[in-house]
Amino acid sequence: MPSTLEILRYPDARLHTVAKPVAAVDQRIRDLSQAMLATMYDANGIGLAATQVNVHERLIVIDVSEERNEPLVIVNPSIVWASDEKHVGDEGCLSVPGIYDGVERAVEVHVDYTDAQGQAQTLKATDLLAVCIQHEMDHLMGKVFVEYLSPLKRNRIKTKLQKQLREER
Ligand code: NI
């Protein structure tokens, strides 16, 4: 199993970097995606964006299966369709440990992307997978889910996490 990577934690400014497209799905990208999957499983997450491990390229990994055995490697994703129907659900994030709050997302999205073999794919995602993809794609745009919350809530979260970080050091 590849070793795990360090996950940037909010309010680290590097989380607001906008990722560039992956130029080629090569061994470097396959190795990185394996390390990201290992990091995500180790932290009990269901998704991780390259931004969160301080690599600013459009790559995300996801596994929303019960058995944690259906890894998805998604390179250069773009949402080509989103349902008008939206739903507010609680979200968390490995970069914002211990914080969960409601975010409104499209119930279904269709995503064009390239897989780990370099093949073009289209994914029709609903429910948790749809939410997860939208959350991870936000990371690639430098956006963390707490930015959907009110400034008051966001500042409280910032203060709490900064205090946590100081106590860990
Ligand atoms: Ni996240």
PDB file of N, CA, C and O in Angstrom, residues 48-121:
ATOM      1  N   LEU A  48     -11.370  12.791  -2.192  1.00  0.00           N
ATOM      2  CA  LEU A  48     -10.201  13.636  -1.941  1.00  0.00           C
ATOM      3  C   LEU A  48      -9.793  14.281  -3.270  1.00  0.00           C
ATOM      4  O   LEU A  48      -9.730  13.603  -4.293  1.00  0.00           O
ATOM      5  N   ALA A  49      -9.539  15.571  -3.213  1.00  0.00           N
ATOM      6  CA  ALA A  49      -9.086  16.302  -4.402  1.00  0.00           C
ATOM      7  C   ALA A  49      -7.589  16.547  -4.275  1.00  0.00           C
ATOM      8  O   ALA A  49      -7.065  16.725  -3.163  1.00  0.00           O
ATOM      9  N   ALA A  50      -6.891  16.574  -5.426  1.00  0.00           N
ATOM     10  CA  ALA A  50      -5.434  16.776  -5.412  1.00  0.00           C
ATOM     11  C   ALA A  50      -5.065  18.070  -4.679  1.00  0.00           C
ATOM     12  O   ALA A  50      -4.043  18.131  -3.988  1.00  0.00           O
ATOM     13  N   THR A  51      -5.918  19.081  -4.811  1.00  0.00           N
ATOM     14  CA  THR A  51      -5.722  20.356  -4.104  1.00  0.00           C
ATOM     15  C   THR A  51      -5.440  20.122  -2.614  1.00  0.00           C
ATOM     16  O   THR A  51      -4.595  20.809  -2.024  1.00  0.00           O
ATOM     17  N   GLN A  52      -6.153  19.159  -2.036  1.00  0.00           N
ATOM     18  CA  GLN A  52      -6.040  18.907  -0.595  1.00  0.00           C
ATOM     19  C   GLN A  52      -4.706  18.303  -0.183  1.00  0.00           C
ATOM     20  O   GLN A  52      -4.360  18.305   0.993  1.00  0.00           O
ATOM     21  N   VAL A  53      -3.982  17.739  -1.155  1.00  0.00           N
ATOM     22  CA  VAL A  53      -2.635  17.237  -0.865  1.00  0.00           C
ATOM     23  C   VAL A  53      -1.592  18.132  -1.547  1.00  0.00           C
ATOM     24  O   VAL A  53      -0.471  17.710  -1.824  1.00  0.00           O
ATOM     25  N   ASN A  54      -2.022  19.377  -1.802  1.00  0.00           N
ATOM     26  CA  ASN A  54      -1.125  20.427  -2.294  1.00  0.00           C
ATOM     27  C   ASN A  54      -0.567  20.151  -3.687  1.00  0.00           C
ATOM     28  O   ASN A  54       0.548  20.538  -4.015  1.00  0.00           O
ATOM     29  N   VAL A  55      -1.370  19.440  -4.498  1.00  0.00           N
ATOM     30  CA  VAL A  55      -1.025  19.263  -5.922  1.00  0.00           C
ATOM     31  C   VAL A  55      -2.139  19.952  -6.698  1.00  0.00           C
ATOM     32  O   VAL A  55      -3.310  19.583  -6.561  1.00  0.00           O
ATOM     33  N   HIS A  56      -1.787  20.960  -7.482  1.00  0.00           N
ATOM     34  CA  HIS A  56      -2.836  21.802  -8.046  1.00  0.00           C
ATOM     35  C   HIS A  56      -3.107  21.466  -9.502  1.00  0.00           C
ATOM     36  O   HIS A  56      -2.873  22.240 -10.413  1.00  0.00           O
ATOM     37  N   GLU A  57      -3.587  20.216  -9.667  1.00  0.00           N
ATOM     38  CA  GLU A  57      -3.983  19.670 -10.960  1.00  0.00           C
ATOM     39  C   GLU A  57      -5.360  19.036 -10.802  1.00  0.00           C
ATOM     40  O   GLU A  57      -5.714  18.575  -9.709  1.00  0.00           O
ATOM     41  N   ARG A  58      -6.101  18.970 -11.927  1.00  0.00           N
ATOM     42  CA  ARG A  58      -7.509  18.542 -11.842  1.00  0.00           C
ATOM     43  C   ARG A  58      -7.629  17.013 -11.748  1.00  0.00           C
ATOM     44  O   ARG A  58      -7.879  16.316 -12.726  1.00  0.00           O
ATOM     45  N   LEU A  59      -7.462  16.530 -10.547  1.00  0.00           N
ATOM     46  CA  LEU A  59      -7.520  15.097 -10.252  1.00  0.00           C
ATOM     47  C   LEU A  59      -8.264  14.906  -8.936  1.00  0.00           C
ATOM     48  O   LEU A  59      -7.967  15.588  -7.945  1.00  0.00           O
ATOM     49  N   ILE A  60      -9.260  13.992  -8.930  1.00  0.00           N
ATOM     50  CA  ILE A  60      -9.929  13.645  -7.685  1.00  0.00           C
ATOM     51  C   ILE A  60     -10.072  12.122  -7.577  1.00  0.00           C
ATOM     52  O   ILE A  60     -10.076  11.415  -8.592  1.00  0.00           O
ATOM     53  N   VAL A  61     -10.145  11.646  -6.359  1.00  0.00           N
ATOM     54  CA  VAL A  61     -10.446  10.235  -6.119  1.00  0.00           C
ATOM     55  C   VAL A  61     -11.674  10.166  -5.221  1.00  0.00           C
ATOM     56  O   VAL A  61     -11.881  11.024  -4.361  1.00  0.00           O
ATOM     57  N   ILE A  62     -12.486   9.123  -5.448  1.00  0.00           N
ATOM     58  CA  ILE A  62     -13.754   8.976  -4.734  1.00  0.00           C
ATOM     59  C   ILE A  62     -14.007   7.494  -4.495  1.00  0.00           C
ATOM     60  O   ILE A  62     -13.674   6.654  -5.342  1.00  0.00           O
ATOM     61  N   ASP A  63     -14.598   7.164  -3.351  1.00  0.00           N
ATOM     62  CA  ASP A  63     -15.181   5.843  -3.152  1.00  0.00           C
ATOM     63  C   ASP A  63     -16.342   5.990  -2.179  1.00  0.00           C
ATOM     64  O   ASP A  63     -16.127   6.214  -0.994  1.00  0.00           O
ATOM     65  N   VAL A  64     -17.553   5.884  -2.696  1.00  0.00           N
ATOM     66  CA  VAL A  64     -18.731   6.028  -1.827  1.00  0.00           C
ATOM     67  C   VAL A  64     -19.342   4.659  -1.503  1.00  0.00           C
ATOM     68  O   VAL A  64     -20.421   4.582  -0.935  1.00  0.00           O
ATOM     69  N   SER A  65     -18.648   3.552  -1.866  1.00  0.00           N
ATOM     70  CA  SER A  65     -19.212   2.217  -1.624  1.00  0.00           C
ATOM     71  C   SER A  65     -19.116   1.844  -0.149  1.00  0.00           C
ATOM     72  O   SER A  65     -18.214   2.292   0.557  1.00  0.00           O
ATOM     73  N   GLU A  66     -20.054   1.015   0.301  1.00  0.00           N
ATOM     74  CA  GLU A  66     -20.056   0.496   1.675  1.00  0.00           C
ATOM     75  C   GLU A  66     -18.768  -0.266   1.975  1.00  0.00           C
ATOM     76  O   GLU A  66     -18.179  -0.126   3.034  1.00  0.00           O
ATOM     77  N   GLU A  67     -18.366  -1.095   1.013  1.00  0.00           N
ATOM     78  CA  GLU A  67     -17.234  -2.008   1.221  1.00  0.00           C
ATOM     79  C   GLU A  67     -15.883  -1.338   1.013  1.00  0.00           C
ATOM     80  O   GLU A  67     -14.845  -1.966   1.234  1.00  0.00           O
ATOM     81  N   ARG A  68     -15.907  -0.067   0.560  1.00  0.00           N
ATOM     82  CA  ARG A  68     -14.672   0.674   0.314  1.00  0.00           C
ATOM     83  C   ARG A  68     -13.786  -0.046  -0.704  1.00  0.00           C
ATOM     84  O   ARG A  68     -12.579  -0.152  -0.545  1.00  0.00           O
ATOM     85  N   ASN A  69     -14.447  -0.566  -1.740  1.00  0.00           N
ATOM     86  CA  ASN A  69     -13.693  -1.310  -2.757  1.00  0.00           C
ATOM     87  C   ASN A  69     -14.075  -0.895  -4.177  1.00  0.00           C
ATOM     88  O   ASN A  69     -13.914  -1.663  -5.119  1.00  0.00           O
ATOM     89  N   GLU A  70     -14.619   0.326  -4.317  1.00  0.00           N
ATOM     90  CA  GLU A  70     -14.976   0.813  -5.649  1.00  0.00           C
ATOM     91  C   GLU A  70     -14.330   2.177  -5.893  1.00  0.00           C
ATOM     92  O   GLU A  70     -15.008   3.193  -6.014  1.00  0.00           O
ATOM     93  N   PRO A  71     -12.988   2.189  -5.942  1.00  0.00           N
ATOM     94  CA  PRO A  71     -12.297   3.468  -6.141  1.00  0.00           C
ATOM     95  C   PRO A  71     -12.541   4.046  -7.530  1.00  0.00           C
ATOM     96  O   PRO A  71     -12.558   3.315  -8.515  1.00  0.00           O
ATOM     97  N   LEU A  72     -12.747   5.340  -7.563  1.00  0.00           N
ATOM     98  CA  LEU A  72     -12.886   6.075  -8.825  1.00  0.00           C
ATOM     99  C   LEU A  72     -11.744   7.073  -8.909  1.00  0.00           C
ATOM    100  O   LEU A  72     -11.505   7.820  -7.960  1.00  0.00           O
ATOM    101  N   VAL A  73     -11.040   7.058 -10.032  1.00  0.00           N
ATOM    102  CA  VAL A  73     -10.003   8.062 -10.289  1.00  0.00           C
ATOM    103  C   VAL A  73     -10.533   8.943 -11.417  1.00  0.00           C
ATOM    104  O   VAL A  73     -10.844   8.444 -12.508  1.00  0.00           O
ATOM    105  N   ILE A  74     -10.676  10.211 -11.144  1.00  0.00           N
ATOM    106  CA  ILE A  74     -11.336  11.140 -12.062  1.00  0.00           C
ATOM    107  C   ILE A  74     -10.381  12.275 -12.413  1.00  0.00           C
ATOM    108  O   ILE A  74      -9.992  13.059 -11.550  1.00  0.00           O
ATOM    109  N   VAL A  75      -9.979  12.295 -13.691  1.00  0.00           N
ATOM    110  CA  VAL A  75      -9.023  13.297 -14.172  1.00  0.00           C
ATOM    111  C   VAL A  75      -9.773  14.296 -15.057  1.00  0.00           C
ATOM    112  O   VAL A  75     -10.615  13.900 -15.869  1.00  0.00           O
ATOM    113  N   ASN A  76      -9.453  15.564 -14.891  1.00  0.00           N
ATOM    114  CA  ASN A  76     -10.030  16.642 -15.711  1.00  0.00           C
ATOM    115  C   ASN A  76     -11.554  16.560 -15.821  1.00  0.00           C
ATOM    116  O   ASN A  76     -12.102  16.547 -16.936  1.00  0.00           O
ATOM    117  N   PRO A  77     -12.257  16.507 -14.700  1.00  0.00           N
ATOM    118  CA  PRO A  77     -13.713  16.398 -14.765  1.00  0.00           C
ATOM    119  C   PRO A  77     -14.366  17.694 -15.238  1.00  0.00           C
ATOM    120  O   PRO A  77     -13.868  18.781 -14.951  1.00  0.00           O
ATOM    121  N   SER A  78     -15.465  17.536 -15.961  1.00  0.00           N
ATOM    122  CA  SER A  78     -16.311  18.707 -16.205  1.00  0.00           C
ATOM    123  C   SER A  78     -17.773  18.261 -16.121  1.00  0.00           C
ATOM    124  O   SER A  78     -18.144  17.192 -16.627  1.00  0.00           O
ATOM    125  N   ILE A  79     -18.575  19.073 -15.451  1.00  0.00           N
ATOM    126  CA  ILE A  79     -20.002  18.779 -15.319  1.00  0.00           C
ATOM    127  C   ILE A  79     -20.681  19.235 -16.602  1.00  0.00           C
ATOM    128  O   ILE A  79     -20.624  20.407 -16.952  1.00  0.00           O
ATOM    129  N   VAL A  80     -21.265  18.270 -17.326  1.00  0.00           N
ATOM    130  CA  VAL A  80     -21.895  18.605 -18.602  1.00  0.00           C
ATOM    131  C   VAL A  80     -23.412  18.768 -18.455  1.00  0.00           C
ATOM    132  O   VAL A  80     -24.071  19.294 -19.350  1.00  0.00           O
ATOM    133  N   TRP A  81     -23.941  18.304 -17.342  1.00  0.00           N
ATOM    134  CA  TRP A  81     -25.371  18.480 -17.069  1.00  0.00           C
ATOM    135  C   TRP A  81     -25.587  18.372 -15.571  1.00  0.00           C
ATOM    136  O   TRP A  81     -24.923  17.567 -14.897  1.00  0.00           O
ATOM    137  N   ALA A  82     -26.480  19.202 -15.055  1.00  0.00           N
ATOM    138  CA  ALA A  82     -26.855  19.115 -13.640  1.00  0.00           C
ATOM    139  C   ALA A  82     -28.364  19.250 -13.527  1.00  0.00           C
ATOM    140  O   ALA A  82     -28.979  20.037 -14.266  1.00  0.00           O
ATOM    141  N   SER A  83     -28.981  18.467 -12.659  1.00  0.00           N
ATOM    142  CA  SER A  83     -30.435  18.536 -12.482  1.00  0.00           C
ATOM    143  C   SER A  83     -30.825  19.870 -11.855  1.00  0.00           C
ATOM    144  O   SER A  83     -30.066  20.437 -11.062  1.00  0.00           O
ATOM    145  N   ASP A  84     -32.014  20.342 -12.216  1.00  0.00           N
ATOM    146  CA  ASP A  84     -32.555  21.535 -11.545  1.00  0.00           C
ATOM    147  C   ASP A  84     -32.901  21.185 -10.103  1.00  0.00           C
ATOM    148  O   ASP A  84     -32.896  22.048  -9.236  1.00  0.00           O
ATOM    149  N   GLU A  85     -33.245  19.915  -9.879  1.00  0.00           N
ATOM    150  CA  GLU A  85     -33.599  19.495  -8.527  1.00  0.00           C
ATOM    151  C   GLU A  85     -32.374  19.547  -7.626  1.00  0.00           C
ATOM    152  O   GLU A  85     -31.314  19.003  -7.967  1.00  0.00           O
ATOM    153  N   LYS A  86     -32.523  20.213  -6.501  1.00  0.00           N
ATOM    154  CA  LYS A  86     -31.418  20.341  -5.558  1.00  0.00           C
ATOM    155  C   LYS A  86     -31.826  19.818  -4.199  1.00  0.00           C
ATOM    156  O   LYS A  86     -33.015  19.647  -3.914  1.00  0.00           O
ATOM    157  N   HIS A  87     -30.810  19.536  -3.388  1.00  0.00           N
ATOM    158  CA  HIS A  87     -31.072  18.973  -2.072  1.00  0.00           C
ATOM    159  C   HIS A  87     -30.033  19.534  -1.115  1.00  0.00           C
ATOM    160  O   HIS A  87     -28.869  19.687  -1.483  1.00  0.00           O
ATOM    161  N   VAL A  88     -30.452  19.845   0.100  1.00  0.00           N
ATOM    162  CA  VAL A  88     -29.499  20.296   1.114  1.00  0.00           C
ATOM    163  C   VAL A  88     -29.140  19.113   2.011  1.00  0.00           C
ATOM    164  O   VAL A  88     -30.018  18.485   2.596  1.00  0.00           O
ATOM    165  N   GLY A  89     -27.859  18.774   2.065  1.00  0.00           N
ATOM    166  CA  GLY A  89     -27.413  17.674   2.915  1.00  0.00           C
ATOM    167  C   GLY A  89     -26.179  18.091   3.702  1.00  0.00           C
ATOM    168  O   GLY A  89     -25.449  18.992   3.275  1.00  0.00           O
ATOM    169  N   ASP A  90     -25.962  17.433   4.827  1.00  0.00           N
ATOM    170  CA  ASP A  90     -24.770  17.727   5.633  1.00  0.00           C
ATOM    171  C   ASP A  90     -23.522  17.212   4.929  1.00  0.00           C
ATOM    172  O   ASP A  90     -23.503  16.086   4.449  1.00  0.00           O
ATOM    173  N   GLU A  91     -22.503  18.044   4.887  1.00  0.00           N
ATOM    174  CA  GLU A  91     -21.224  17.646   4.314  1.00  0.00           C
ATOM    175  C   GLU A  91     -20.114  17.818   5.329  1.00  0.00           C
ATOM    176  O   GLU A  91     -20.199  18.667   6.219  1.00  0.00           O
ATOM    177  N   GLY A  92     -19.088  17.011   5.164  1.00  0.00           N
ATOM    178  CA  GLY A  92     -17.863  17.163   5.920  1.00  0.00           C
ATOM    179  C   GLY A  92     -16.721  17.183   4.927  1.00  0.00           C
ATOM    180  O   GLY A  92     -16.931  17.036   3.722  1.00  0.00           O
ATOM    181  N   CYS A  93     -15.499  17.353   5.429  1.00  0.00           N
ATOM    182  CA  CYS A  93     -14.350  17.442   4.534  1.00  0.00           C
ATOM    183  C   CYS A  93     -13.094  17.071   5.319  1.00  0.00           C
ATOM    184  O   CYS A  93     -12.927  17.498   6.465  1.00  0.00           O
ATOM    185  N   LEU A  94     -12.223  16.285   4.696  1.00  0.00           N
ATOM    186  CA  LEU A  94     -10.988  15.889   5.391  1.00  0.00           C
ATOM    187  C   LEU A  94     -10.103  17.096   5.698  1.00  0.00           C
ATOM    188  O   LEU A  94      -9.263  17.028   6.596  1.00  0.00           O
ATOM    189  N   SER A  95     -10.317  18.207   4.991  1.00  0.00           N
ATOM    190  CA  SER A  95      -9.548  19.429   5.268  1.00  0.00           C
ATOM    191  C   SER A  95     -10.199  20.297   6.341  1.00  0.00           C
ATOM    192  O   SER A  95      -9.621  21.311   6.741  1.00  0.00           O
ATOM    193  N   VAL A  96     -11.398  19.892   6.771  1.00  0.00           N
ATOM    194  CA  VAL A  96     -12.121  20.655   7.798  1.00  0.00           C
ATOM    195  C   VAL A  96     -12.586  19.668   8.868  1.00  0.00           C
ATOM    196  O   VAL A  96     -13.777  19.435   9.045  1.00  0.00           O
ATOM    197  N   PRO A  97     -11.639  19.032   9.585  1.00  0.00           N
ATOM    198  CA  PRO A  97     -11.992  17.903  10.445  1.00  0.00           C
ATOM    199  C   PRO A  97     -13.001  18.270  11.537  1.00  0.00           C
ATOM    200  O   PRO A  97     -12.894  19.304  12.169  1.00  0.00           O
ATOM    201  N   GLY A  98     -13.992  17.395  11.691  1.00  0.00           N
ATOM    202  CA  GLY A  98     -14.952  17.534  12.788  1.00  0.00           C
ATOM    203  C   GLY A  98     -16.086  18.503  12.524  1.00  0.00           C
ATOM    204  O   GLY A  98     -16.953  18.684  13.382  1.00  0.00           O
ATOM    205  N   ILE A  99     -16.127  19.120  11.335  1.00  0.00           N
ATOM    206  CA  ILE A  99     -17.176  20.094  11.035  1.00  0.00           C
ATOM    207  C   ILE A  99     -18.115  19.506   9.974  1.00  0.00           C
ATOM    208  O   ILE A  99     -17.657  19.010   8.941  1.00  0.00           O
ATOM    209  N   TYR A 100     -19.418  19.570  10.253  1.00  0.00           N
ATOM    210  CA  TYR A 100     -20.429  19.087   9.304  1.00  0.00           C
ATOM    211  C   TYR A 100     -21.506  20.150   9.206  1.00  0.00           C
ATOM    212  O   TYR A 100     -21.968  20.649  10.232  1.00  0.00           O
ATOM    213  N   ASP A 101     -21.902  20.492   7.975  1.00  0.00           N
ATOM    214  CA  ASP A 101     -22.984  21.460   7.837  1.00  0.00           C
ATOM    215  C   ASP A 101     -23.668  21.300   6.480  1.00  0.00           C
ATOM    216  O   ASP A 101     -23.121  20.655   5.581  1.00  0.00           O
ATOM    217  N   GLY A 102     -24.850  21.869   6.380  1.00  0.00           N
ATOM    218  CA  GLY A 102     -25.686  21.692   5.201  1.00  0.00           C
ATOM    219  C   GLY A 102     -25.237  22.528   4.016  1.00  0.00           C
ATOM    220  O   GLY A 102     -24.933  23.707   4.159  1.00  0.00           O
ATOM    221  N   VAL A 103     -25.190  21.868   2.835  1.00  0.00           N
ATOM    222  CA  VAL A 103     -24.863  22.550   1.586  1.00  0.00           C
ATOM    223  C   VAL A 103     -25.877  22.100   0.536  1.00  0.00           C
ATOM    224  O   VAL A 103     -26.234  20.926   0.479  1.00  0.00           O
ATOM    225  N   GLU A 104     -26.325  23.049  -0.289  1.00  0.00           N
ATOM    226  CA  GLU A 104     -27.258  22.707  -1.354  1.00  0.00           C
ATOM    227  C   GLU A 104     -26.508  22.270  -2.606  1.00  0.00           C
ATOM    228  O   GLU A 104     -25.589  22.958  -3.052  1.00  0.00           O
ATOM    229  N   ARG A 105     -26.896  21.112  -3.133  1.00  0.00           N
ATOM    230  CA  ARG A 105     -26.239  20.561  -4.340  1.00  0.00           C
ATOM    231  C   ARG A 105     -27.292  20.012  -5.291  1.00  0.00           C
ATOM    232  O   ARG A 105     -28.375  19.598  -4.850  1.00  0.00           O
ATOM    233  N   ALA A 106     -26.940  19.942  -6.571  1.00  0.00           N
ATOM    234  CA  ALA A 106     -27.787  19.256  -7.544  1.00  0.00           C
ATOM    235  C   ALA A 106     -27.881  17.780  -7.158  1.00  0.00           C
ATOM    236  O   ALA A 106     -26.893  17.170  -6.741  1.00  0.00           O
ATOM    237  N   VAL A 107     -29.071  17.202  -7.324  1.00  0.00           N
ATOM    238  CA  VAL A 107     -29.303  15.796  -6.967  1.00  0.00           C
ATOM    239  C   VAL A 107     -28.604  14.855  -7.956  1.00  0.00           C
ATOM    240  O   VAL A 107     -28.168  13.775  -7.596  1.00  0.00           O
ATOM    241  N   GLU A 108     -28.509  15.287  -9.226  1.00  0.00           N
ATOM    242  CA  GLU A 108     -27.867  14.454 -10.249  1.00  0.00           C
ATOM    243  C   GLU A 108     -26.960  15.321 -11.124  1.00  0.00           C
ATOM    244  O   GLU A 108     -27.332  16.445 -11.479  1.00  0.00           O
ATOM    245  N   VAL A 109     -25.780  14.806 -11.434  1.00  0.00           N
ATOM    246  CA  VAL A 109     -24.878  15.488 -12.375  1.00  0.00           C
ATOM    247  C   VAL A 109     -24.292  14.462 -13.356  1.00  0.00           C
ATOM    248  O   VAL A 109     -24.117  13.294 -12.997  1.00  0.00           O
ATOM    249  N   HIS A 110     -24.038  14.919 -14.566  1.00  0.00           N
ATOM    250  CA  HIS A 110     -23.333  14.085 -15.545  1.00  0.00           C
ATOM    251  C   HIS A 110     -21.957  14.709 -15.748  1.00  0.00           C
ATOM    252  O   HIS A 110     -21.853  15.919 -15.972  1.00  0.00           O
ATOM    253  N   VAL A 111     -20.942  13.878 -15.643  1.00  0.00           N
ATOM    254  CA  VAL A 111     -19.572  14.375 -15.628  1.00  0.00           C
ATOM    255  C   VAL A 111     -18.749  13.679 -16.707  1.00  0.00           C
ATOM    256  O   VAL A 111     -18.705  12.447 -16.764  1.00  0.00           O
ATOM    257  N   ASP A 112     -18.127  14.459 -17.566  1.00  0.00           N
ATOM    258  CA  ASP A 112     -17.139  13.920 -18.509  1.00  0.00           C
ATOM    259  C   ASP A 112     -15.777  13.979 -17.830  1.00  0.00           C
ATOM    260  O   ASP A 112     -15.441  14.987 -17.200  1.00  0.00           O
ATOM    261  N   TYR A 113     -14.982  12.926 -17.962  1.00  0.00           N
ATOM    262  CA  TYR A 113     -13.659  12.921 -17.346  1.00  0.00           C
ATOM    263  C   TYR A 113     -12.771  11.897 -18.060  1.00  0.00           C
ATOM    264  O   TYR A 113     -13.232  11.170 -18.944  1.00  0.00           O
ATOM    265  N   THR A 114     -11.512  11.848 -17.663  1.00  0.00           N
ATOM    266  CA  THR A 114     -10.580  10.848 -18.165  1.00  0.00           C
ATOM    267  C   THR A 114     -10.247   9.919 -17.008  1.00  0.00           C
ATOM    268  O   THR A 114     -10.056  10.380 -15.879  1.00  0.00           O
ATOM    269  N   ASP A 115     -10.206   8.614 -17.272  1.00  0.00           N
ATOM    270  CA  ASP A 115      -9.900   7.673 -16.188  1.00  0.00           C
ATOM    271  C   ASP A 115      -8.386   7.424 -16.079  1.00  0.00           C
ATOM    272  O   ASP A 115      -7.593   8.011 -16.836  1.00  0.00           O
ATOM    273  N   ALA A 116      -7.999   6.554 -15.142  1.00  0.00           N
ATOM    274  CA  ALA A 116      -6.575   6.324 -14.864  1.00  0.00           C
ATOM    275  C   ALA A 116      -5.842   5.663 -16.031  1.00  0.00           C
ATOM    276  O   ALA A 116      -4.610   5.670 -16.096  1.00  0.00           O
ATOM    277  N   GLN A 117      -6.626   5.085 -16.968  1.00  0.00           N
ATOM    278  CA  GLN A 117      -6.016   4.482 -18.165  1.00  0.00           C
ATOM    279  C   GLN A 117      -5.958   5.476 -19.324  1.00  0.00           C
ATOM    280  O   GLN A 117      -5.561   5.122 -20.432  1.00  0.00           O
ATOM    281  N   GLY A 118      -6.442   6.696 -19.073  1.00  0.00           N
ATOM    282  CA  GLY A 118      -6.407   7.717 -20.113  1.00  0.00           C
ATOM    283  C   GLY A 118      -7.616   7.682 -21.033  1.00  0.00           C
ATOM    284  O   GLY A 118      -7.640   8.344 -22.069  1.00  0.00           O
ATOM    285  N   GLN A 119      -8.635   6.882 -20.663  1.00  0.00           N
ATOM    286  CA  GLN A 119      -9.841   6.749 -21.491  1.00  0.00           C
ATOM    287  C   GLN A 119     -10.892   7.786 -21.101  1.00  0.00           C
ATOM    288  O   GLN A 119     -11.108   8.031 -19.910  1.00  0.00           O
ATOM    289  N   ALA A 120     -11.557   8.348 -22.106  1.00  0.00           N
ATOM    290  CA  ALA A 120     -12.654   9.290 -21.857  1.00  0.00           C
ATOM    291  C   ALA A 120     -13.863   8.533 -21.304  1.00  0.00           C
ATOM    292  O   ALA A 120     -14.196   7.444 -21.792  1.00  0.00           O
ATOM    293  N   GLN A 121     -14.479   9.097 -20.275  1.00  0.00           N
ATOM    294  CA  GLN A 121     -15.628   8.463 -19.626  1.00  0.00           C
ATOM    295  C   GLN A 121     -16.708   9.500 -19.366  1.00  0.00           C
ATOM    296  O   GLN A 121     -16.409  10.692 -19.256  1.00  0.00           O
TER     297      GLN A 121
END
